[in-house]
Coordinates of C-alpha atoms in Angstrom, one line a residue:
X1 CA -15.9 -26.2 -8.1
X2 CA -17.3 -26.0 -11.7
X3 CA -14.3 -27.2 -13.4
X4 CA -14.0 -30.4 -11.0
X5 CA -17.8 -31.3 -12.0
X6 CA -16.6 -30.7 -15.7
X7 CA -13.7 -33.0 -15.3
X8 CA -15.3 -35.8 -13.3
X9 CA -18.6 -35.8 -15.1
X10 CA -18.8 -34.0 -18.4
X11 CA -15.1 -34.8 -19.6
X12 CA -15.4 -38.5 -19.5
X13 CA -18.3 -38.5 -22.1
X14 CA -15.8 -36.7 -24.4
X15 CA -13.6 -39.8 -24.8
X16 CA -16.5 -41.4 -27.1
X17 CA -14.9 -38.9 -29.6
X18 CA -11.7 -40.6 -29.3
X19 CA -12.6 -44.2 -28.9
X20 CA -14.1 -46.5 -31.7
X21 CA -15.8 -50.0 -31.2
X22 CA -14.3 -53.0 -33.0
X23 CA -17.6 -54.7 -34.1
X24 CA -15.8 -57.9 -34.8
X25 CA -14.6 -58.7 -31.4
X26 CA -16.3 -56.1 -29.4
X27 CA -13.3 -54.4 -28.2
X28 CA -12.9 -50.8 -27.8
X29 CA -9.7 -49.3 -29.3
X30 CA -8.2 -45.7 -29.3
X31 CA -7.9 -43.7 -32.5
X32 CA -4.5 -43.7 -33.4
X33 CA -2.7 -40.4 -33.0
X34 CA 0.4 -39.3 -35.1
X35 CA 2.3 -36.1 -33.6
X36 CA 3.3 -33.6 -35.9
X37 CA 7.0 -33.5 -37.0
X38 CA 7.9 -30.5 -35.3
X39 CA 6.5 -31.5 -32.2
X40 CA 8.6 -35.0 -32.4
X41 CA 11.7 -32.9 -32.8
X42 CA 10.9 -30.9 -30.0
X43 CA 10.5 -33.8 -27.7
X44 CA 13.8 -35.2 -28.8
X45 CA 15.4 -32.0 -28.0
X46 CA 13.7 -31.9 -24.5
X47 CA 14.9 -35.6 -23.9
X48 CA 18.5 -34.9 -24.7
X49 CA 18.6 -31.9 -22.5
X50 CA 16.8 -34.1 -19.6
X51 CA 18.9 -36.8 -19.7
X52 CA 22.2 -34.3 -19.6
X53 CA 20.5 -32.8 -16.6
X54 CA 19.8 -35.9 -14.8
X55 CA 23.4 -37.4 -15.5
X56 CA 24.6 -33.9 -14.0
X57 CA 21.9 -33.3 -11.4
X58 CA 24.3 -32.1 -8.8
X59 CA 26.0 -29.6 -10.9
X60 CA 22.6 -28.4 -12.5
X61 CA 20.6 -27.9 -9.1
X62 CA 23.7 -26.5 -6.9
X63 CA 25.6 -24.9 -9.6
X64 CA 23.0 -23.3 -11.7
X65 CA 19.7 -23.3 -10.1
X66 CA 20.4 -22.3 -6.3
X67 CA 22.7 -19.5 -7.6
X68 CA 20.0 -18.4 -9.8
X69 CA 17.5 -18.3 -7.1
X70 CA 19.8 -16.6 -4.8
X71 CA 20.7 -13.7 -7.1
X72 CA 17.0 -13.2 -8.1
X73 CA 16.4 -12.7 -4.3
X74 CA 19.2 -10.2 -4.3
X75 CA 17.7 -8.4 -7.4
X76 CA 14.3 -8.3 -5.4
X77 CA 15.8 -6.8 -2.3
X78 CA 18.2 -4.3 -3.9
X79 CA 16.7 -3.4 -7.5
X80 CA 13.0 -3.9 -7.6
X81 CA 10.9 -1.3 -5.8
X82 CA 7.9 -1.7 -4.0
X83 CA 5.0 0.8 -4.2
X84 CA 1.8 0.0 -2.5
X85 CA -0.6 1.2 -5.4
X86 CA 1.4 2.7 -8.1
X87 CA 0.6 6.0 -9.9
X88 CA -0.1 4.5 -13.2
X89 CA -3.7 5.2 -14.2
X90 CA -4.4 8.1 -12.0
X91 CA -6.9 10.4 -13.6
X92 CA -6.6 13.4 -11.3
X93 CA -4.6 15.6 -9.1
X94 CA -4.9 18.6 -6.9
X95 CA -3.4 22.1 -6.8
X96 CA -3.6 23.3 -3.2
X97 CA -3.4 26.8 -2.3
X98 CA -2.9 28.6 1.0
X99 CA -2.8 32.4 1.4
X100 CA -2.0 34.5 4.6
X101 CA -4.3 33.8 7.6
X102 CA -7.1 36.2 7.9
X103 CA -7.6 36.1 4.2
X104 CA -11.6 36.2 3.4
X105 CA -13.2 33.9 1.1
X106 CA -14.0 36.8 -1.2
X107 CA -10.4 37.9 -1.3
X108 CA -9.4 34.0 -1.9
X109 CA -11.8 33.8 -4.7
X110 CA -10.1 36.4 -6.5
X111 CA -6.5 35.3 -5.6
X112 CA -7.2 31.9 -7.2
X113 CA -8.7 33.3 -10.7
X114 CA -5.1 33.3 -12.2
X115 CA -4.6 29.7 -11.2
X116 CA -8.0 28.8 -12.9
X117 CA -6.9 30.5 -15.9
X118 CA -3.6 28.5 -16.1
X119 CA -5.3 25.4 -15.7
X120 CA -8.1 26.0 -18.1
X121 CA -5.4 26.3 -20.8
X122 CA -4.3 22.5 -20.6
X123 CA -4.8 20.8 -23.8
X124 CA -8.1 18.9 -24.1
X125 CA -6.1 15.6 -24.7
X126 CA -5.1 15.8 -21.1
X127 CA -7.8 17.5 -19.1
X128 CA -11.6 16.8 -18.9
X129 CA -12.5 19.4 -16.4
X130 CA -11.4 21.0 -13.1
X131 CA -13.4 22.0 -10.1
X132 CA -12.4 24.7 -7.3
X133 CA -13.2 24.4 -3.8
X134 CA -12.7 27.5 -1.1
X135 CA -12.3 26.8 2.6
X136 CA -10.8 23.5 2.7
X137 CA -7.8 21.2 1.6
X138 CA -8.6 17.6 1.7
X139 CA -8.9 14.3 0.0
X140 CA -11.9 13.8 -2.1
X141 CA -12.3 10.2 -1.6
X142 CA -13.5 10.1 1.8
X143 CA -12.6 11.1 5.4
X144 CA -9.3 12.8 5.5
X145 CA -7.4 12.6 8.7
X146 CA -5.0 15.4 7.5
X147 CA -7.6 18.0 6.0
X148 CA -7.4 21.5 6.7
X149 CA -10.0 24.1 6.6
X150 CA -10.0 27.7 6.7
X151 CA -11.1 30.8 4.7
X152 CA -7.6 31.0 3.6
X153 CA -7.4 27.6 2.0
X154 CA -8.4 26.6 -1.6
X155 CA -8.2 23.6 -3.7
X156 CA -8.5 23.0 -7.5
X157 CA -9.2 19.3 -8.4
X158 CA -8.0 18.5 -12.1
X159 CA -10.0 15.6 -13.7
X160 CA -7.7 14.1 -16.5
X161 CA -8.7 12.1 -19.5
X162 CA -8.5 8.3 -19.5
X163 CA -4.9 7.3 -19.3
X164 CA -5.2 5.1 -22.0
X165 CA -5.9 8.1 -24.5
X166 CA -2.9 10.5 -23.4
X167 CA 0.9 10.0 -23.6
X168 CA 1.5 11.7 -20.3
X169 CA 1.0 10.6 -16.9
X170 CA -0.6 12.6 -14.0
X171 CA 2.7 13.5 -12.5
X172 CA 4.2 14.9 -15.9
X173 CA 1.2 17.0 -16.6
X174 CA 1.5 18.3 -12.9
X175 CA 5.0 19.0 -13.5
X176 CA 3.9 21.2 -16.7
X177 CA 1.8 23.3 -14.4
X178 CA 4.3 23.8 -11.9
X179 CA 6.5 25.8 -14.0
X180 CA 3.7 28.1 -14.6
X181 CA 2.3 28.4 -11.2
X182 CA 5.6 29.8 -10.0
X183 CA 4.6 33.4 -11.3
X184 CA 1.2 33.4 -9.6
X185 CA 1.3 36.0 -6.7
X186 CA -0.6 36.4 -3.4
X187 CA -0.1 32.9 -1.9
X188 CA 1.9 31.8 0.9
X189 CA 2.0 28.3 -0.5
X190 CA 1.0 26.8 -3.9
X191 CA 1.8 23.2 -4.7
X192 CA 0.5 20.4 -6.6
X193 CA -0.4 17.0 -4.8
X194 CA -0.5 14.0 -6.5
X195 CA -3.4 11.5 -5.8
X196 CA -2.1 8.0 -4.5
X197 CA -3.3 5.1 -6.4
X198 CA -5.9 2.5 -4.8
X199 CA -8.1 3.6 -1.9
X200 CA -7.5 6.5 0.3
X201 CA -4.6 5.4 2.9
X202 CA -3.4 8.8 3.8
X203 CA -0.4 10.7 2.8
X204 CA 2.7 8.6 1.4
X205 CA 4.6 10.1 4.4
X206 CA 2.8 10.5 7.7
X207 CA 5.1 10.9 10.9
X208 CA 2.8 11.5 14.2
X209 CA 4.8 13.1 16.8
X210 CA 3.0 12.7 20.4
X211 CA 3.7 14.7 23.5
X212 CA 2.6 17.5 25.8
X213 CA 4.2 20.7 25.0
X214 CA 4.0 22.2 21.6
X215 CA 7.3 23.8 21.9
X216 CA 8.9 20.3 22.1
X217 CA 6.8 19.0 19.5
X218 CA 7.5 21.7 17.0
X219 CA 11.1 21.2 17.6
X220 CA 11.1 17.6 16.9
X221 CA 8.7 18.0 13.7
X222 CA 11.1 20.7 12.4
X223 CA 13.8 18.1 12.5
X224 CA 11.7 15.6 10.5
X225 CA 10.7 18.3 8.1
X226 CA 14.5 19.3 7.6
X227 CA 15.5 15.9 6.7
X228 CA 12.6 15.3 4.4
X229 CA 13.5 18.6 2.6
X230 CA 16.8 16.9 1.8
X231 CA 15.7 13.6 0.2
X232 CA 15.2 13.6 -3.6
X233 CA 11.8 12.7 -4.8
X234 CA 10.1 13.9 -1.7
X235 CA 7.7 17.2 -2.1
X236 CA 4.9 19.0 -0.4
X237 CA 6.5 18.8 3.2
X238 CA 4.0 20.0 5.4
X239 CA 2.9 20.0 9.1
X240 CA -0.5 20.1 10.9
X241 CA 1.1 22.7 13.7
X242 CA 0.2 26.0 12.3
X243 CA -1.3 29.2 13.9
X244 CA -4.6 30.2 13.2
X245 CA -6.5 33.5 14.3
X246 CA -5.2 35.9 17.0
X247 CA -6.2 35.1 20.6
X248 CA -6.3 36.9 23.8
X249 CA -4.6 35.2 27.0
X250 CA -5.4 36.2 30.4
X251 CA -2.1 36.0 32.3
X252 CA -2.9 35.9 36.1
X253 CA -0.1 36.9 38.8
X254 CA -0.4 34.5 41.4
X255 CA 1.0 36.8 44.0
X256 CA -1.1 39.8 43.4
X257 CA -4.4 37.3 43.0
X258 CA -3.5 36.1 46.6
X259 CA -2.9 39.5 48.0
X260 CA -6.6 40.2 46.6
X261 CA -7.7 36.9 48.1
X262 CA -8.7 35.8 44.6
X263 CA -8.4 32.3 43.1
X264 CA -7.9 31.3 39.6
X265 CA -11.4 29.7 39.4
X266 CA -12.8 33.1 40.4
X267 CA -10.9 35.1 37.9
X268 CA -11.8 32.9 35.0
X269 CA -15.5 32.5 35.8
X270 CA -15.8 36.6 36.0
X271 CA -14.1 36.7 32.7
X272 CA -16.4 34.1 31.2
X273 CA -19.6 35.8 32.6
X274 CA -18.5 39.2 31.1
X275 CA -18.4 37.8 27.5
X276 CA -20.3 34.4 27.5
X277 CA -22.9 35.5 30.4
X278 CA -23.9 34.2 33.6
X279 CA -27.4 33.3 35.0
X280 CA -28.4 36.2 37.5
X281 CA -31.9 35.1 38.5
X282 CA -34.8 33.3 36.8
X283 CA -38.3 34.3 36.0
X284 CA -41.3 32.0 36.0
X285 CA -44.6 33.5 34.7
X286 CA -47.7 32.4 36.6
X287 CA -49.1 30.0 33.9
X288 CA -45.7 29.0 32.7
X289 CA -44.1 25.4 33.1
X290 CA -40.6 26.3 32.6
X291 CA -38.3 28.9 34.3
X292 CA -36.5 31.6 32.1
X293 CA -33.3 32.2 32.9
X294 CA -32.0 35.7 33.2
X295 CA -28.4 36.0 31.6
X296 CA -26.3 39.3 32.5
X297 CA -23.2 40.0 30.2
X298 CA -21.4 42.9 28.5
X299 CA -23.3 44.7 25.5
X300 CA -22.3 43.1 22.3
X301 CA -20.6 46.1 21.1
X302 CA -18.4 46.1 24.2
X303 CA -17.7 42.4 24.0
X304 CA -16.0 43.0 20.6
X305 CA -13.3 45.7 22.1
X306 CA -10.0 44.9 24.0
X307 CA -11.0 47.8 26.5
X308 CA -13.6 45.6 28.0
X309 CA -11.2 43.6 30.0
X310 CA -10.5 46.9 31.9
X311 CA -14.2 47.1 33.1
X312 CA -14.4 43.4 34.4
X313 CA -14.8 43.5 38.1
X314 CA -14.3 40.3 40.2
X315 CA -15.7 39.6 43.8
X316 CA -13.3 38.2 46.4
X317 CA -14.3 36.2 49.4
X318 CA -15.2 39.4 51.3
X319 CA -17.5 40.6 48.7
X320 CA -15.0 43.4 47.6
X321 CA -14.8 43.9 43.9
X322 CA -11.4 43.8 42.4
X323 CA -10.4 45.2 39.0
X324 CA -9.1 42.5 36.5
X325 CA -6.2 44.6 35.5
X326 CA -4.9 44.7 39.3
X327 CA -4.3 41.0 39.3
X328 CA -3.9 39.9 35.5
X329 CA -2.5 41.0 32.2
X330 CA -4.4 40.6 28.8
X331 CA -1.9 39.2 26.2
X332 CA -2.7 39.1 22.4
X333 CA -0.8 36.0 20.6
X334 CA -1.1 33.7 17.9
X335 CA -3.1 30.6 18.5
X336 CA -2.7 27.3 17.5
X337 CA -5.0 26.4 14.3
X338 CA -6.0 23.1 15.5
X339 CA -5.1 20.8 18.3
X340 CA -5.2 17.2 17.5
X341 CA -5.0 14.3 19.8
X342 CA -3.8 10.6 19.5
X343 CA -3.6 7.9 22.4
X344 CA -4.7 11.0 24.7
X345 CA -1.8 13.1 23.9
X346 CA -1.2 16.0 21.7
X347 CA 0.0 15.1 18.3
X348 CA 1.6 16.9 15.3
X349 CA 1.6 15.2 12.0
X350 CA 4.6 15.7 9.6
X351 CA 3.4 14.9 6.1
X352 CA 5.0 14.6 2.4
X353 CA 4.4 13.0 -1.0
X354 CA 6.9 11.1 -2.8
X355 CA 7.8 10.4 -6.3
X356 CA 7.7 6.7 -7.0
X357 CA 10.0 6.9 -10.0
X358 CA 13.0 8.4 -7.4
X359 CA 12.1 6.9 -4.1
X360 CA 9.3 4.8 -2.5
X361 CA 7.3 5.7 0.7
X362 CA 8.7 2.5 2.3
X363 CA 12.2 3.7 1.5
X364 CA 11.8 7.1 2.9
X365 CA 10.0 5.9 6.1
X366 CA 12.8 3.5 6.7
X367 CA 15.3 6.4 6.2
X368 CA 13.5 8.2 8.9
X369 CA 13.1 5.3 11.4
X370 CA 16.8 4.6 11.1
X371 CA 18.0 8.2 11.5
X372 CA 15.3 9.3 14.4
X373 CA 15.2 5.8 16.2
X374 CA 16.6 7.5 19.4
X375 CA 14.0 10.4 19.6
X376 CA 12.2 8.9 22.7
X377 CA 15.6 8.9 24.7
X378 CA 16.3 12.5 23.5
X379 CA 12.8 13.6 24.4
X380 CA 11.4 11.9 27.4
X381 CA 7.8 11.4 27.4
X382 CA 7.5 12.1 23.5
X383 CA 7.1 9.2 20.8
X384 CA 7.1 8.9 17.0
X385 CA 5.0 6.7 14.9
X386 CA 4.7 6.3 11.0
X387 CA 1.1 6.1 9.7
X388 CA -0.4 7.0 6.4
X389 CA 0.6 4.9 3.5
X390 CA 3.5 3.3 5.4
X391 CA 1.1 1.7 8.1
X392 CA -1.4 0.6 5.4
X393 CA 1.5 -1.2 3.4
X394 CA 2.8 -3.0 6.6
X395 CA -0.6 -4.1 7.6
X396 CA -1.6 -5.2 4.3
X397 CA 1.8 -7.0 3.7
X398 CA 1.3 -8.9 7.1
X399 CA -2.1 -9.9 6.0
X400 CA -0.7 -11.1 2.5
X401 CA 2.2 -13.1 4.3
X402 CA -0.5 -14.8 6.5
X403 CA -2.6 -15.7 3.4
X404 CA 0.6 -17.0 1.7
X405 CA 1.6 -19.1 4.7
X406 CA -2.0 -20.4 5.0
X407 CA -2.1 -21.3 1.2
X408 CA 1.4 -23.2 1.7
X409 CA 0.0 -25.2 4.5
X410 CA -3.1 -26.3 3.0
X411 CA -1.3 -27.1 -0.3
X412 CA 1.1 -29.1 1.8
X413 CA -1.4 -31.0 3.7
X414 CA -3.4 -32.1 0.4
X415 CA -0.2 -33.0 -1.2
X416 CA 0.7 -35.0 1.8
X417 CA -2.6 -36.9 1.4
X418 CA -2.3 -37.5 -2.2
X419 CA 1.3 -39.0 -2.5
X420 CA 1.0 -40.5 1.3
X421 CA 4.5 -38.8 1.7
X422 CA 6.3 -36.2 3.7
X423 CA 9.3 -35.7 1.3
X424 CA 7.5 -35.6 -2.2
X425 CA 5.2 -32.8 -1.3
X426 CA 8.4 -30.4 -0.8
X427 CA 9.5 -31.7 -4.2
X428 CA 6.3 -30.6 -5.9
X429 CA 6.2 -27.3 -3.9
X430 CA 9.7 -26.1 -5.1
X431 CA 7.7 -25.0 -8.3
X432 CA 6.8 -22.1 -6.0
X433 CA 10.1 -20.4 -5.8
X434 CA 10.8 -21.1 -9.5
X435 CA 7.5 -19.0 -10.2
X436 CA 9.1 -16.0 -8.0
X437 CA 11.9 -16.0 -10.2
X438 CA 9.8 -15.4 -13.3
X439 CA 8.0 -12.7 -11.2
X440 CA 11.0 -10.8 -10.0
X441 CA 12.5 -10.8 -13.3
X442 CA 9.4 -9.7 -15.0
X443 CA 9.0 -6.7 -13.0
X444 CA 12.7 -5.6 -13.2
X445 CA 12.9 -6.1 -16.9
X446 CA 9.4 -4.3 -17.0
X447 CA 10.7 -1.4 -15.2
X448 CA 7.7 -1.9 -12.9
X449 CA 7.6 -1.8 -9.0
X450 CA 5.9 -4.8 -7.1
X451 CA 2.6 -3.5 -6.0
X452 CA -0.2 -4.9 -3.7
X453 CA -2.0 -6.4 -6.6
X454 CA 1.2 -8.3 -7.7
X455 CA 1.7 -9.6 -4.2
X456 CA -1.9 -11.0 -4.6
X457 CA -1.0 -12.6 -7.9
X458 CA 2.2 -14.2 -6.1
X459 CA -0.3 -15.8 -3.7
X460 CA -2.9 -17.0 -6.3
X461 CA 0.5 -18.1 -8.2
X462 CA 1.2 -20.4 -5.4
X463 CA -1.8 -22.7 -6.2
X464 CA -1.3 -22.7 -10.1
X465 CA 2.3 -23.4 -10.7
X466 CA 2.4 -26.7 -8.5
X467 CA -0.2 -28.3 -10.9
X468 CA 2.6 -28.9 -13.5
X469 CA 4.8 -30.4 -10.7
X470 CA 2.0 -32.5 -9.6
X471 CA 1.6 -34.0 -13.0
X472 CA 4.9 -34.9 -13.3
X473 CA 5.7 -36.3 -10.1
X474 CA 2.5 -38.3 -10.1
X475 CA 3.5 -40.0 -13.4
X476 CA 7.1 -40.8 -12.1
X477 CA 5.6 -42.7 -9.3
X478 CA 3.2 -44.5 -11.3
X479 CA 5.7 -45.6 -13.8
X480 CA 8.0 -46.9 -11.0
X481 CA 5.4 -49.0 -9.2
X482 CA 4.9 -50.7 -12.5
X483 CA 8.6 -51.8 -12.1
X484 CA 10.6 -49.5 -14.3
X485 CA 13.8 -48.1 -12.8
X486 CA 14.1 -44.6 -11.7
X487 CA 16.0 -43.3 -14.6
X488 CA 13.6 -44.5 -17.5
X489 CA 10.6 -43.5 -15.3
X490 CA 11.8 -39.9 -15.1
X491 CA 12.5 -39.8 -18.9
X492 CA 9.3 -41.3 -20.0
X493 CA 7.3 -39.3 -17.7
X494 CA 8.9 -36.0 -19.0
X495 CA 8.4 -37.2 -22.6
X496 CA 4.6 -38.3 -22.2
X497 CA 3.8 -35.3 -19.8
X498 CA 5.6 -32.7 -21.9
X499 CA 2.2 -31.9 -23.9
X500 CA -0.3 -31.4 -21.0
X501 CA 2.2 -29.6 -18.8
X502 CA 3.0 -27.0 -21.8
X503 CA -0.7 -27.0 -22.9
X504 CA -2.0 -26.1 -19.3
X505 CA 0.7 -23.2 -19.0
X506 CA 0.2 -21.8 -22.4
X507 CA -3.6 -21.6 -22.1
X508 CA -3.7 -19.9 -18.8
X509 CA -0.7 -17.4 -20.1
X510 CA -2.7 -16.6 -23.3
X511 CA -5.7 -16.0 -21.5
X512 CA -4.1 -13.5 -19.2
X513 CA -1.9 -11.7 -21.8
X514 CA -4.5 -9.0 -22.7
X515 CA -5.0 -8.1 -19.1
X516 CA -1.4 -7.8 -18.3
X517 CA -0.4 -5.8 -21.5
X518 CA -3.7 -3.9 -21.7
X519 CA -4.4 -5.2 -25.4
X520 CA -7.9 -3.7 -26.0
X521 CA -7.9 -1.5 -22.9
X522 CA -7.2 -2.7 -19.4
X523 CA -7.1 -1.7 -15.8
X524 CA -3.8 -0.4 -14.4
X525 CA -4.3 -2.0 -10.9
X526 CA -5.2 -5.6 -12.3
X527 CA -1.9 -5.3 -14.7
X528 CA 0.6 -6.1 -11.9
X529 CA -1.6 -9.2 -11.0
X530 CA -1.7 -10.6 -14.3
X531 CA 1.7 -9.9 -15.0
X532 CA 3.0 -11.8 -11.9
X533 CA 0.8 -15.0 -12.9
X534 CA 2.0 -14.9 -16.5
X535 CA 5.7 -14.8 -15.8
X536 CA 5.5 -17.0 -12.8
X537 CA 3.9 -19.8 -14.6
X538 CA 6.1 -19.3 -17.7
X539 CA 9.5 -19.7 -15.8
X540 CA 8.1 -22.1 -13.4
X541 CA 6.9 -24.2 -16.4
X542 CA 10.5 -24.2 -18.2
X543 CA 12.2 -25.1 -14.9
X544 CA 9.9 -27.7 -13.7
X545 CA 10.5 -29.9 -16.7
X546 CA 14.0 -30.1 -16.0
X547 CA 14.8 -29.1 -12.4
X548 CA 11.8 -31.2 -10.8
X549 CA 13.1 -34.4 -12.4
X550 CA 16.6 -33.6 -11.1
X551 CA 15.7 -32.9 -7.7
X552 CA 13.6 -36.0 -7.6
X553 CA 16.4 -38.0 -8.4
X554 CA 18.6 -36.2 -5.7
X555 CA 15.9 -36.8 -3.1
X556 CA 15.8 -40.5 -4.0
X557 CA 19.5 -40.7 -3.7
X558 CA 19.2 -39.0 -0.4
X559 CA 16.4 -41.6 1.1
X560 CA 18.3 -44.4 -0.4
X561 CA 21.7 -43.4 1.3
X562 CA 20.2 -42.4 4.7
X563 CA 17.3 -44.6 5.1
X564 CA 18.2 -47.3 2.7
X565 CA 15.2 -47.2 0.7
X566 CA 13.6 -45.4 -2.4
X567 CA 10.8 -42.9 -2.1
X568 CA 8.4 -45.5 -4.3
X569 CA 8.0 -48.9 -3.7
X570 CA 7.8 -51.1 -7.0
X571 CA 5.1 -53.5 -7.2

């Protein structure tokens, strides 16, 4: 908005610097401008190449340009990875420890001391500080759906120095510690978990298995875990299905219960009253407003003993007292640590981390989706869904595609209104795929994956790269309306508009170079955005100066042969 105001209001006043008044006849004449010799030679070389391309426009477009576009798309599909938020710039990671269940916080505190000593020896150029948590394992950035809590769990968060000041990434520093942590004893599991880039979106791999029976859920989850263990680049494979403290289960013999005229409800209530207590009567003092409940239950010393179950008596419908041991058996077993639900069903989460250099979470989820597509057929009533980073990736990519489509539609509507044509907007908008060629080649040559911010850069690129195309096509139309033939109109438009096209692109590119390459410091999340825009503009500018004139001529040939008229009517 501000640039439009400057262009329409302020910029015209600057023309006074380039106009002088001839006092003799009162006319205004532009100051003469002589281009530099090197620029004149550059225009000459460009003109020769443009004329050659126009003479061989079919070969140039169908023999060079389209194969280049197709090969670039194939390169995107098979060689360029997509990582939602790259790990570059991450400045902390977690060391997660899990001792045997039942370990007290005091004992865990002693066990984790050797780990703290190893972390404390990290060079100061890599680590700023570290912090130890006991009793939980979770992501520090907010609510963590896969968080675990228990006295046997501990976590050390290692805070690294700014990534610009160190020569190793967070993952490389973590790998240094892994070798030393192998010698630490006393833990059932001790691993390093790398923090994901960007906002908290859950684990890179998070498979939710829903159903009713834990035995079946565990069987399915075991298959996923076994497969994940075989994929290179996947680590920290874990399941939310784990046993917690010991629990006592009262198993009722149905036949004996009926023999003694007892129901399951009566047995359950009697057991509950023995340990939790039951209201026997109420007391209301004379001047009190509320009644006081009298609760009867076993003594606290007896409630902690297994023998207490032998003392439980259950009244049947005839008022006879039946010993619990006559109708039921008390069994000690491991209890599920936590019971999670999703969509009204029990759920087990299988999670894992990935090393982006070897494989992406998108690729791993695709492998699992293909290999376990028939789980619902093999296990009726059970279902599998992929969440975590993968779910957010799909949602964000869909939202970006919607934004991209809306941007294209708005650009097309504006161009249709401007050119008063339905064909010429397509010629102008061909600059967009030219820009995509530059983006894909740039990320491939730089060895970087496409990311969420890179896609945002592509969306922004759609509105930038069409500018040069508009300038060129509009000038060709203007010259043709003045009576010049198509060939000379295209050549002259290329020569005259070469300077503004290049200047527009160069100023934008130079302005973003510092961000894209971190000159003077930079943000790793904004680098992909700037990189996409820079290389997209660079390639689109080079291709626009040659390709748009060729496509313009081919389109005019088509309208002439099919509709027996040219795209632009001459005055």
